[in-house]
N, CA and C atoms as an extended XYZ file, in Angstrom:
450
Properties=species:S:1:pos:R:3:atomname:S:1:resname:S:1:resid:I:1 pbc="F F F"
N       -29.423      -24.606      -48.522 N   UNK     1
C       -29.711      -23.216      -48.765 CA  UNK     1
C       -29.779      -22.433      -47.457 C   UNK     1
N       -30.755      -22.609      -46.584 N   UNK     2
C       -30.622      -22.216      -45.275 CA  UNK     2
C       -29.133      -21.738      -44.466 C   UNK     2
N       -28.437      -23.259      -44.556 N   UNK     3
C       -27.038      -23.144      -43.990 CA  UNK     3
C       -26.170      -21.841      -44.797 C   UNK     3
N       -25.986      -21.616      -46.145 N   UNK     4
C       -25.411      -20.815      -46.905 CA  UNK     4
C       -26.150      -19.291      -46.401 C   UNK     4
N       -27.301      -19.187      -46.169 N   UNK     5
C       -27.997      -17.797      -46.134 CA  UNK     5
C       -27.349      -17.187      -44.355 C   UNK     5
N       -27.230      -18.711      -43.288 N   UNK     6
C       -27.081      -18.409      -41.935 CA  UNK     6
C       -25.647      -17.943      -42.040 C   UNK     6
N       -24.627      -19.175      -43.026 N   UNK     7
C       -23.474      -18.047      -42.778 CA  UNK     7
C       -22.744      -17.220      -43.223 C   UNK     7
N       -23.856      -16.472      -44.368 N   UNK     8
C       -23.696      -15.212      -45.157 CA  UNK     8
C       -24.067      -13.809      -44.290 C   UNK     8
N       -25.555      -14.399      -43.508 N   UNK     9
C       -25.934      -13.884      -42.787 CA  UNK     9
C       -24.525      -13.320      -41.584 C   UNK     9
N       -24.280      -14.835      -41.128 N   UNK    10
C       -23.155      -14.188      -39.853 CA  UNK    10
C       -21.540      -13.493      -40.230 C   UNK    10
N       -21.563      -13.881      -41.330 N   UNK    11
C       -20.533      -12.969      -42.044 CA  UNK    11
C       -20.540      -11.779      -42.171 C   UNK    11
N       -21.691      -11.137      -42.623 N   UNK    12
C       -22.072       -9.926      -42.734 CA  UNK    12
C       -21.994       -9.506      -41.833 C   UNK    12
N       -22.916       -9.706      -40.179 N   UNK    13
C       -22.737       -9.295      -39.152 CA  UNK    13
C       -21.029       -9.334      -38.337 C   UNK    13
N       -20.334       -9.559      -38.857 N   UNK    14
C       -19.035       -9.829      -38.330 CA  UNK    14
C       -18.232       -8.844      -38.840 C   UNK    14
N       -18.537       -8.297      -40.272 N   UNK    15
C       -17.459       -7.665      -41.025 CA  UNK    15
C       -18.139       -5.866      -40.473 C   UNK    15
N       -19.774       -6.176      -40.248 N   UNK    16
C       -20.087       -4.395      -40.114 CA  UNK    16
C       -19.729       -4.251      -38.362 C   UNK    16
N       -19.294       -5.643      -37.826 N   UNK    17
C       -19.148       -4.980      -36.237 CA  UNK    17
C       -17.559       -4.557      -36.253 C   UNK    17
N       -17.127       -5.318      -37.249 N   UNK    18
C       -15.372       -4.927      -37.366 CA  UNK    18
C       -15.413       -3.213      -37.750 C   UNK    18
N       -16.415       -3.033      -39.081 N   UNK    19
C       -16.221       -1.480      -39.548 CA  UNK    19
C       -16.370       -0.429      -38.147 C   UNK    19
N       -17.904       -0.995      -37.988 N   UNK    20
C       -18.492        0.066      -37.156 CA  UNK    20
C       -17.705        0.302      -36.006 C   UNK    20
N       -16.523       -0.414      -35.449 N   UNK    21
C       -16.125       -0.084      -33.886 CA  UNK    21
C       -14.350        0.713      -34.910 C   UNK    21
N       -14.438        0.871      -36.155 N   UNK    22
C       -13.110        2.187      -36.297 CA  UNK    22
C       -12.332        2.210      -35.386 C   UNK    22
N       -11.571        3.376      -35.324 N   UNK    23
C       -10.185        3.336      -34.534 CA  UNK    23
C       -10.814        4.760      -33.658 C   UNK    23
N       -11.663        5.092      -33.380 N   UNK    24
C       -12.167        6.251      -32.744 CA  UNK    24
C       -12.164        5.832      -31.145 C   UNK    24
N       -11.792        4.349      -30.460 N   UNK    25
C       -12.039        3.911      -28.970 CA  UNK    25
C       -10.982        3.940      -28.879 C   UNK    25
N       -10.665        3.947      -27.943 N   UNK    26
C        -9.284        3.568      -27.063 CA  UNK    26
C        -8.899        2.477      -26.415 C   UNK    26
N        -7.783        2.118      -26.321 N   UNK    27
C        -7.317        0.904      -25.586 CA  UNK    27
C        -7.854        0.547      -24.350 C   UNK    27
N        -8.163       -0.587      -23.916 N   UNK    28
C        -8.177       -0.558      -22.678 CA  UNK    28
C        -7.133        0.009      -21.284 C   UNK    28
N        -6.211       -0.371      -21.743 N   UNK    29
C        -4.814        0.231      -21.044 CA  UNK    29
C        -4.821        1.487      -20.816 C   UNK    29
N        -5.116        2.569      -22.107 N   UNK    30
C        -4.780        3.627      -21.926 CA  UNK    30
C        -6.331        4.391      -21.388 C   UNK    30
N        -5.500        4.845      -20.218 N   UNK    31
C        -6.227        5.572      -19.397 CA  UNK    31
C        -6.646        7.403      -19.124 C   UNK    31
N        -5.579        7.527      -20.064 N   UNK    32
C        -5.862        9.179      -20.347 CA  UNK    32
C        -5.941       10.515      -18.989 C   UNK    32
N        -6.628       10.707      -18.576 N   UNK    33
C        -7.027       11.025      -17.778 CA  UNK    33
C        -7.557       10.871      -16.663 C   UNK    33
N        -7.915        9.465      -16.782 N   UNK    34
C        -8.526        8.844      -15.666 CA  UNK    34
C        -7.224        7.735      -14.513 C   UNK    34
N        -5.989        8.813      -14.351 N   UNK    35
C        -5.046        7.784      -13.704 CA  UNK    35
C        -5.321        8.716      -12.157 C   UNK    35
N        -5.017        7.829      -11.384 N   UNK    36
C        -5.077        8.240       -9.940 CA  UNK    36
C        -3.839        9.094       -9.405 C   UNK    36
N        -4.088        9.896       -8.646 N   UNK    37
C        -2.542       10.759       -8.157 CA  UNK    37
C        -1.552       10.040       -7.387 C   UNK    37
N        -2.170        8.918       -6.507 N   UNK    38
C        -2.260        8.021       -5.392 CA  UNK    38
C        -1.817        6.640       -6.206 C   UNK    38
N        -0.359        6.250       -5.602 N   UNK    39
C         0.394        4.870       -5.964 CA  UNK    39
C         1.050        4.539       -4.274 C   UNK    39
N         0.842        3.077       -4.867 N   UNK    40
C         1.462        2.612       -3.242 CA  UNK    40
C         2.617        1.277       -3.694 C   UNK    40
N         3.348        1.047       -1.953 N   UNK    41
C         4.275        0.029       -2.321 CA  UNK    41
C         4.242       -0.846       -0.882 C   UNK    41
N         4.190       -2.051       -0.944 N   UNK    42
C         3.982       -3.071       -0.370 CA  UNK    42
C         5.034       -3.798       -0.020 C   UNK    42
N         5.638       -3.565        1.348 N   UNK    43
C         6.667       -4.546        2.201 CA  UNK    43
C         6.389       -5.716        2.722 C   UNK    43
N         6.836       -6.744        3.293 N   UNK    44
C         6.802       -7.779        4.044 CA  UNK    44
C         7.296       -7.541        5.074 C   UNK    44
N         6.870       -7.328        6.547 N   UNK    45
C         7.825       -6.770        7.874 CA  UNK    45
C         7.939       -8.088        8.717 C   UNK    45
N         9.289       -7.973        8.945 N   UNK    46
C         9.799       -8.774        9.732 CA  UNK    46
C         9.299       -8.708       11.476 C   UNK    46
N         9.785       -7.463       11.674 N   UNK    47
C        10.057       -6.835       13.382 CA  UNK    47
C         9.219       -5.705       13.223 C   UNK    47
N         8.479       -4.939       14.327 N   UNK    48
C         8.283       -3.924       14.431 CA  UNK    48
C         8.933       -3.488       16.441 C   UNK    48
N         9.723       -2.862       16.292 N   UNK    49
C        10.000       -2.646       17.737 CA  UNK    49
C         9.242       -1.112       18.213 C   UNK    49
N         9.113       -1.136       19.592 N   UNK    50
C         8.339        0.010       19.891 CA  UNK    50
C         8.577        0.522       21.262 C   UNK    50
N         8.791        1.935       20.557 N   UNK    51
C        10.000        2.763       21.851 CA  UNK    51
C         9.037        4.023       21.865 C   UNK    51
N         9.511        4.922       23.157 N   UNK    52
C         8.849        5.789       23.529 CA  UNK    52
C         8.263        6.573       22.304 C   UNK    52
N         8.844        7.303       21.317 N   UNK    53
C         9.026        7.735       20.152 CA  UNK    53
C         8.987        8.173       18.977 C   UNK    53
N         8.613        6.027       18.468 N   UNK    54
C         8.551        6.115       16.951 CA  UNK    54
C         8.244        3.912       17.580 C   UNK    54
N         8.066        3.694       15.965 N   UNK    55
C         7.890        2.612       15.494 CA  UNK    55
C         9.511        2.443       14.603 C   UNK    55
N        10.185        1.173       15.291 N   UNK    56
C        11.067        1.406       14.465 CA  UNK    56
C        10.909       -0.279       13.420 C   UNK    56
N        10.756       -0.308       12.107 N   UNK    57
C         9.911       -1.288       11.226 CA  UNK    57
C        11.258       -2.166       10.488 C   UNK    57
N        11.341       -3.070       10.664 N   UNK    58
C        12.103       -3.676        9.858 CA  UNK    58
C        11.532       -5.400        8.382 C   UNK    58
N        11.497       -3.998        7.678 N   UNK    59
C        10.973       -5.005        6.241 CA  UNK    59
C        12.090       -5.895        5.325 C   UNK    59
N        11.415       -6.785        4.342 N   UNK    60
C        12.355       -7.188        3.498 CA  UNK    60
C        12.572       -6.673        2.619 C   UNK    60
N        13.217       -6.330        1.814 N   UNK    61
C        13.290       -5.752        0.144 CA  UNK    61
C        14.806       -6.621       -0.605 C   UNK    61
N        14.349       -6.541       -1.630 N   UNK    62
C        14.841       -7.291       -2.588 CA  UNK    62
C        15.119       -9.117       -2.387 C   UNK    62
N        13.956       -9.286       -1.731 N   UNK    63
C        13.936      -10.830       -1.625 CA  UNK    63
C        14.552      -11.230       -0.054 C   UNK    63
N        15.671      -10.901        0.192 N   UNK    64
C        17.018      -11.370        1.003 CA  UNK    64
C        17.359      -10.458        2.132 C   UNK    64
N        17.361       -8.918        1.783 N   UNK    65
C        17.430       -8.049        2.540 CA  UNK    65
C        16.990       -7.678        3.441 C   UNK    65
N        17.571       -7.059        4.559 N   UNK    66
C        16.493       -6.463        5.673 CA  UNK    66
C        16.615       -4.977        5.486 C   UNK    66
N        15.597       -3.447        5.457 N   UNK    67
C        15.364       -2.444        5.573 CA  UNK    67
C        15.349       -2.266        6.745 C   UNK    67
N        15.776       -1.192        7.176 N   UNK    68
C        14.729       -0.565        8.655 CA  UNK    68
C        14.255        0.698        8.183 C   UNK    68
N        13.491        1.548        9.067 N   UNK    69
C        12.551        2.395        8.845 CA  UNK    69
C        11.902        2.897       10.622 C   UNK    69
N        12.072        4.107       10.553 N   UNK    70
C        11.489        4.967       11.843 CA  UNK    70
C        10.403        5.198       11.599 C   UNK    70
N         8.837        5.329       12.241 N   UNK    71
C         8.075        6.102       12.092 CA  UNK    71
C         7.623        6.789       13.437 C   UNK    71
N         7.459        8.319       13.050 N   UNK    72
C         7.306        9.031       14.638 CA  UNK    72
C         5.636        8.376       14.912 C   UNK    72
N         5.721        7.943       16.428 N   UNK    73
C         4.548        8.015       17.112 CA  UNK    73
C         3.082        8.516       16.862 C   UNK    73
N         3.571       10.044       16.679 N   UNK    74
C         2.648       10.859       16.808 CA  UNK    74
C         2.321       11.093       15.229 C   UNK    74
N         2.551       10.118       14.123 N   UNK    75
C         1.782       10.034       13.064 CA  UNK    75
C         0.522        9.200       13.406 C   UNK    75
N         0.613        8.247       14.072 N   UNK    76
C        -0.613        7.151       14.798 CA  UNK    76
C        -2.069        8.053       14.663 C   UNK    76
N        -2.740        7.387       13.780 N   UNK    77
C        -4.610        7.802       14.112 CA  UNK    77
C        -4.485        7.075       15.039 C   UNK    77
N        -5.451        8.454       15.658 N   UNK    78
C        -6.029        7.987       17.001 CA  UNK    78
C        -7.140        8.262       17.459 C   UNK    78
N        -7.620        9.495       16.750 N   UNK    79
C        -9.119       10.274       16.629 CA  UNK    79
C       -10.668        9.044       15.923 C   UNK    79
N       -11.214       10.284       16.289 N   UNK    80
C       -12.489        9.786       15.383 CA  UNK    80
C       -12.755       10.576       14.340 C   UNK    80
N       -13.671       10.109       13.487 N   UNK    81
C       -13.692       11.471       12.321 CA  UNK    81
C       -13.168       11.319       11.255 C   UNK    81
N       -13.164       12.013       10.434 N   UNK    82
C       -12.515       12.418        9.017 CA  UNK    82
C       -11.537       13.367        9.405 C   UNK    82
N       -11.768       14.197       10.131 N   UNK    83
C       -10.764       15.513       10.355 CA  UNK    83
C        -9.240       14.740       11.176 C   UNK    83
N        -9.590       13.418       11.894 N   UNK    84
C        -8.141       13.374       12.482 CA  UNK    84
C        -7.987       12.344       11.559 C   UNK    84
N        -8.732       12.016       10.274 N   UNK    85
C        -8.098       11.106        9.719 CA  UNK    85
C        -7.818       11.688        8.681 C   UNK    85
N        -7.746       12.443        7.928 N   UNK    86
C        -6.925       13.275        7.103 CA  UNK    86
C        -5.474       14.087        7.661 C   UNK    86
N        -5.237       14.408        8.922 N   UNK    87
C        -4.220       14.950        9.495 CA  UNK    87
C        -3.198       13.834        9.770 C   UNK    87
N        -3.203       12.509       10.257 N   UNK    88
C        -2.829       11.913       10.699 CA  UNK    88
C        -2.095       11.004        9.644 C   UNK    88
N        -0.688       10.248        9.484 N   UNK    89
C         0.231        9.585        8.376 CA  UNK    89
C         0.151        8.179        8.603 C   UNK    89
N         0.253        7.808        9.784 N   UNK    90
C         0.479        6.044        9.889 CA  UNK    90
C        -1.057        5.599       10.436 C   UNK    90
N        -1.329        4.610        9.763 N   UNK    91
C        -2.716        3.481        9.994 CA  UNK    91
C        -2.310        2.222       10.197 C   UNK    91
N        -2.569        1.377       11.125 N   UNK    92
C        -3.053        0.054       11.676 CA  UNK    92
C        -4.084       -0.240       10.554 C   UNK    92
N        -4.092       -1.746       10.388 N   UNK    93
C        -4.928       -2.704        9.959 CA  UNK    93
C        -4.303       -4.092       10.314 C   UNK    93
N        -5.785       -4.276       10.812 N   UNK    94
C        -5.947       -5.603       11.756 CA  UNK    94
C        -5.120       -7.461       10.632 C   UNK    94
N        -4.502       -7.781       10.816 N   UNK    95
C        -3.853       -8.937        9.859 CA  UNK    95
C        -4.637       -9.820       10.463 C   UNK    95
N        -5.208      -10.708        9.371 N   UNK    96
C        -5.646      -11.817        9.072 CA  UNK    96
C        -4.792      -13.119        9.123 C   UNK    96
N        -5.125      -14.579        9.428 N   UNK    97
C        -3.989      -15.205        9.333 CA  UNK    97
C        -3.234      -15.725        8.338 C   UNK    97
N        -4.034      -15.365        7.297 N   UNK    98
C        -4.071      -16.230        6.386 CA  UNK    98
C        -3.189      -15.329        5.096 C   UNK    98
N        -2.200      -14.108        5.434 N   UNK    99
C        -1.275      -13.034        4.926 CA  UNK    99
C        -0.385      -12.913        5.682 C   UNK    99
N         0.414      -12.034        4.716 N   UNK   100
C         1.642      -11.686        5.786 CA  UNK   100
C         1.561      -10.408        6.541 C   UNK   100
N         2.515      -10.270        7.479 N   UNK   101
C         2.504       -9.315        8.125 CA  UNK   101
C         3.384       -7.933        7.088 C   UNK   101
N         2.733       -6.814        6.860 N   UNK   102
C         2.783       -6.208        5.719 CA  UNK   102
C         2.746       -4.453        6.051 C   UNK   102
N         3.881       -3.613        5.339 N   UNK   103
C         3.873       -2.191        5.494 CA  UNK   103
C         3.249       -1.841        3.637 C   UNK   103
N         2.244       -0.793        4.310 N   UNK   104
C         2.327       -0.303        2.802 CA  UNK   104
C         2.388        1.341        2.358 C   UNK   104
N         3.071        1.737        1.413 N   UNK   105
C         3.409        2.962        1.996 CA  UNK   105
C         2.710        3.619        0.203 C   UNK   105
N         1.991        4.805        1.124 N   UNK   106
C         1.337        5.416       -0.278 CA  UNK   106
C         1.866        6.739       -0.364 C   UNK   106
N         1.998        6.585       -1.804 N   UNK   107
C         2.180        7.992       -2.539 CA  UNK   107
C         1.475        8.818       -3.251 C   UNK   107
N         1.082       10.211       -2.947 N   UNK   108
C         0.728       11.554       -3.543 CA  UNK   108
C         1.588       12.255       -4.600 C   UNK   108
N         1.007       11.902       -6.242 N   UNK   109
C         1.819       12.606       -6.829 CA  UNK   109
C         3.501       12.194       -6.922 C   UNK   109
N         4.306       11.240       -6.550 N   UNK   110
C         5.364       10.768       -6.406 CA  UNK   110
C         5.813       10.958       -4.900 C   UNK   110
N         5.165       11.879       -4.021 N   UNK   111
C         5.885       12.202       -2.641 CA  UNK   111
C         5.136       11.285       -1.797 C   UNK   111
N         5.801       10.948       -0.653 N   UNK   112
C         5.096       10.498        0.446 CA  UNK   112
C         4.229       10.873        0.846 C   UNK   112
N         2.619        9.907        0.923 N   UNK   113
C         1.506       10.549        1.413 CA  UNK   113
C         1.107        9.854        2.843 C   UNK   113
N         1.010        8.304        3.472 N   UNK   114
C         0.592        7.557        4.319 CA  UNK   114
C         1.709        6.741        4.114 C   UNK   114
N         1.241        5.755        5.507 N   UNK   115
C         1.638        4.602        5.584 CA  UNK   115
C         0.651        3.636        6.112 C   UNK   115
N         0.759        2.510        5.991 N   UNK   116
C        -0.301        1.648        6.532 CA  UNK   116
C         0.127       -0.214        7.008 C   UNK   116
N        -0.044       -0.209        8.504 N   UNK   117
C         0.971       -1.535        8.719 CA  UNK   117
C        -0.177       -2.252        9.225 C   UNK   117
N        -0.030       -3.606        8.287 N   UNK   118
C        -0.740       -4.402        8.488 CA  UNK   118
C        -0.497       -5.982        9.211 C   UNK   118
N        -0.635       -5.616       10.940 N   UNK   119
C        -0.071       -6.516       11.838 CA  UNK   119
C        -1.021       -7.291       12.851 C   UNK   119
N        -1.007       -8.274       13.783 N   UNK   120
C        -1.811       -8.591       14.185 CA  UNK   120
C        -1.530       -7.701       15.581 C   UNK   120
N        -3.381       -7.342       15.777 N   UNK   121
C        -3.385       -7.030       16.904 CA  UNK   121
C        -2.807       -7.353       18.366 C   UNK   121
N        -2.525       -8.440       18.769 N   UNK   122
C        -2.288       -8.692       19.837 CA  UNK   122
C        -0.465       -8.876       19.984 C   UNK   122
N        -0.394       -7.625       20.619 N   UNK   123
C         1.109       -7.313       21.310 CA  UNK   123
C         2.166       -8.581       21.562 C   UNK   123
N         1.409       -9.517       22.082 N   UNK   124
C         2.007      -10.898       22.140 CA  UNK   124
C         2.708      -11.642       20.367 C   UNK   124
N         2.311      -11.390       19.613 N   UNK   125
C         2.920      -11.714       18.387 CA  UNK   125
C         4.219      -11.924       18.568 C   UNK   125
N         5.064      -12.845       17.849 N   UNK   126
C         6.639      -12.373       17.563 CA  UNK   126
C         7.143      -11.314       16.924 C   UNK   126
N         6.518      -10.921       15.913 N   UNK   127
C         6.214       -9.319       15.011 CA  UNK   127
C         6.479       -8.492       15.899 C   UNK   127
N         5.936       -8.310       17.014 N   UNK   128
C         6.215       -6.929       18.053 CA  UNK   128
C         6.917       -7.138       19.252 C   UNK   128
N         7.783       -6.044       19.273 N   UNK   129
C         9.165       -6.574       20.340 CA  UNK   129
C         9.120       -4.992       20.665 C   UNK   129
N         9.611       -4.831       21.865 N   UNK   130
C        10.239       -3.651       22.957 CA  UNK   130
C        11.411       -3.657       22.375 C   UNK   130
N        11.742       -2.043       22.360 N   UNK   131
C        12.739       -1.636       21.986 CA  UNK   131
C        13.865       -1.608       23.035 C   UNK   131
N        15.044       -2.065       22.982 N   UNK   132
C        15.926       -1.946       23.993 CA  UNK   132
C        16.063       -0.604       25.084 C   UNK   132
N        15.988       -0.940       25.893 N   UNK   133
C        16.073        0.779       27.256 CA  UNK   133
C        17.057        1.446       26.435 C   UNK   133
N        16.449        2.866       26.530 N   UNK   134
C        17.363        3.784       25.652 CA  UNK   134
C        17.407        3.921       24.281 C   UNK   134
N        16.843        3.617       23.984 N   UNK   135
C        17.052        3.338       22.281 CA  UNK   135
C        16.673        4.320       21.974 C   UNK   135
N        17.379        5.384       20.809 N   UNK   136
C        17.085        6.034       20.212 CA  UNK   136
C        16.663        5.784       18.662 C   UNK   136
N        15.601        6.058       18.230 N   UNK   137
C        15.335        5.687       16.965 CA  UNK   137
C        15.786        6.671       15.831 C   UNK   137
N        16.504        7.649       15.938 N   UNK   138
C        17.173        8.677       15.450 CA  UNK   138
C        15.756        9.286       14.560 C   UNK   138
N        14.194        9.779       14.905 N   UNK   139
C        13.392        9.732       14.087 CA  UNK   139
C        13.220       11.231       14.567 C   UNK   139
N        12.650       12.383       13.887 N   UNK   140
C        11.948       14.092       14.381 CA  UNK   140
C        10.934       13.439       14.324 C   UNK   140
N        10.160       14.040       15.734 N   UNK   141
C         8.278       13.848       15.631 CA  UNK   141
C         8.208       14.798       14.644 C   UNK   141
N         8.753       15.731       14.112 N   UNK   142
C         8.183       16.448       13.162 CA  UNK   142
C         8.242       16.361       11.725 C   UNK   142
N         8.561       15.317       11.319 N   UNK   143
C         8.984       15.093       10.265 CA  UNK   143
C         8.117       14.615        9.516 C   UNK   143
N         8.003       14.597        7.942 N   UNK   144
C         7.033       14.983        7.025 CA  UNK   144
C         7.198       14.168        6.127 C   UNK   144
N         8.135       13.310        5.957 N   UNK   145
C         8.232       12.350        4.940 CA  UNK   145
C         8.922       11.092        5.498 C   UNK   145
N         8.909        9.807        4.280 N   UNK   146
C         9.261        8.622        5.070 CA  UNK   146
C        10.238        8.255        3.731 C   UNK   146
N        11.569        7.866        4.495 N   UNK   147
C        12.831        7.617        3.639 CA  UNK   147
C        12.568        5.955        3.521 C   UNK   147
N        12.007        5.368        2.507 N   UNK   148
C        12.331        4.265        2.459 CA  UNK   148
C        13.587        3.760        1.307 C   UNK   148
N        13.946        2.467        2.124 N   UNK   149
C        14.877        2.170        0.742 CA  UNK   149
C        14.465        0.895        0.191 C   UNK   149
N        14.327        0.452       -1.284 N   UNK   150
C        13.804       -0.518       -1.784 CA  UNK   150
C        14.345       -1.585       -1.781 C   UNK   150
């Protein structure tokens, strides 16, 4: 008798938690309103060479491929603050050993917003190489967006 009452009992409780949660919630997935403006995309970098200039970056894409990529100089934080870190496009972060050496490039709204290269500090790396005398990186310090190709 007991056993019959416990799982009449848990029956009941099973069928009013099914009613009571209706179709009035939402998916987990769907996010409605709550999506971010801000999407990013994540390279693997081979080379970074470095000329008077620009950073000139060479990643992988599509498995096999090599990209290159200019970035002017004078995107580099270099300030302190919030104020030169809102003005400023390209960020350093220190690589760990235990990852790869990594570009990641974020987007505002679909347009280019940052970039962010994640290399080891010390110049001595194979990752960081001098750019040949003369080299032009064909990059405008003034330039406002970053052409990558996937």
């Amino acid at each position: 008798m007991k056993k019959l009452l416990f799982a009449l009992v848990l029956a009941v409780g099973m069928v009013a938690a099914a009613v009571a949660q209706g179709t009035t919630t939402k998916a987990i997935w769907d996010h409605g309103d709550n999506v971010s403006a801000i999407s990013y995309q994540t390279f693997v970098v081979s080379r970074v060479y470095v000329s008077n200039d620009a950073y000139t970056v060479l990643y992988e894409k599509d498995g096999y491929k090599i990209g290159k990529v200019s970035i002017p100089r004078n995107w580099e934080y270099q300030g302190v603050g919030t104020e030169a870190h809102k003005t400023h496009k390209l960020f350093f972060r220190n690589k760990i050993r235990t990852i790869d050496n990594l570009m990641t490039i974020f987007y505002k709204n679909g347009e280019f917003f940052k970039v962010m290269l994640t290399l080891p500090r010390d110049k001595g790396d194979p990752v960081w190489a001098v750019a040949p005398n003369g080299y032009d990186a064909g990059v405008s310090q003034d330039a406002t967006t970053l052409d990558v190709k996937f």
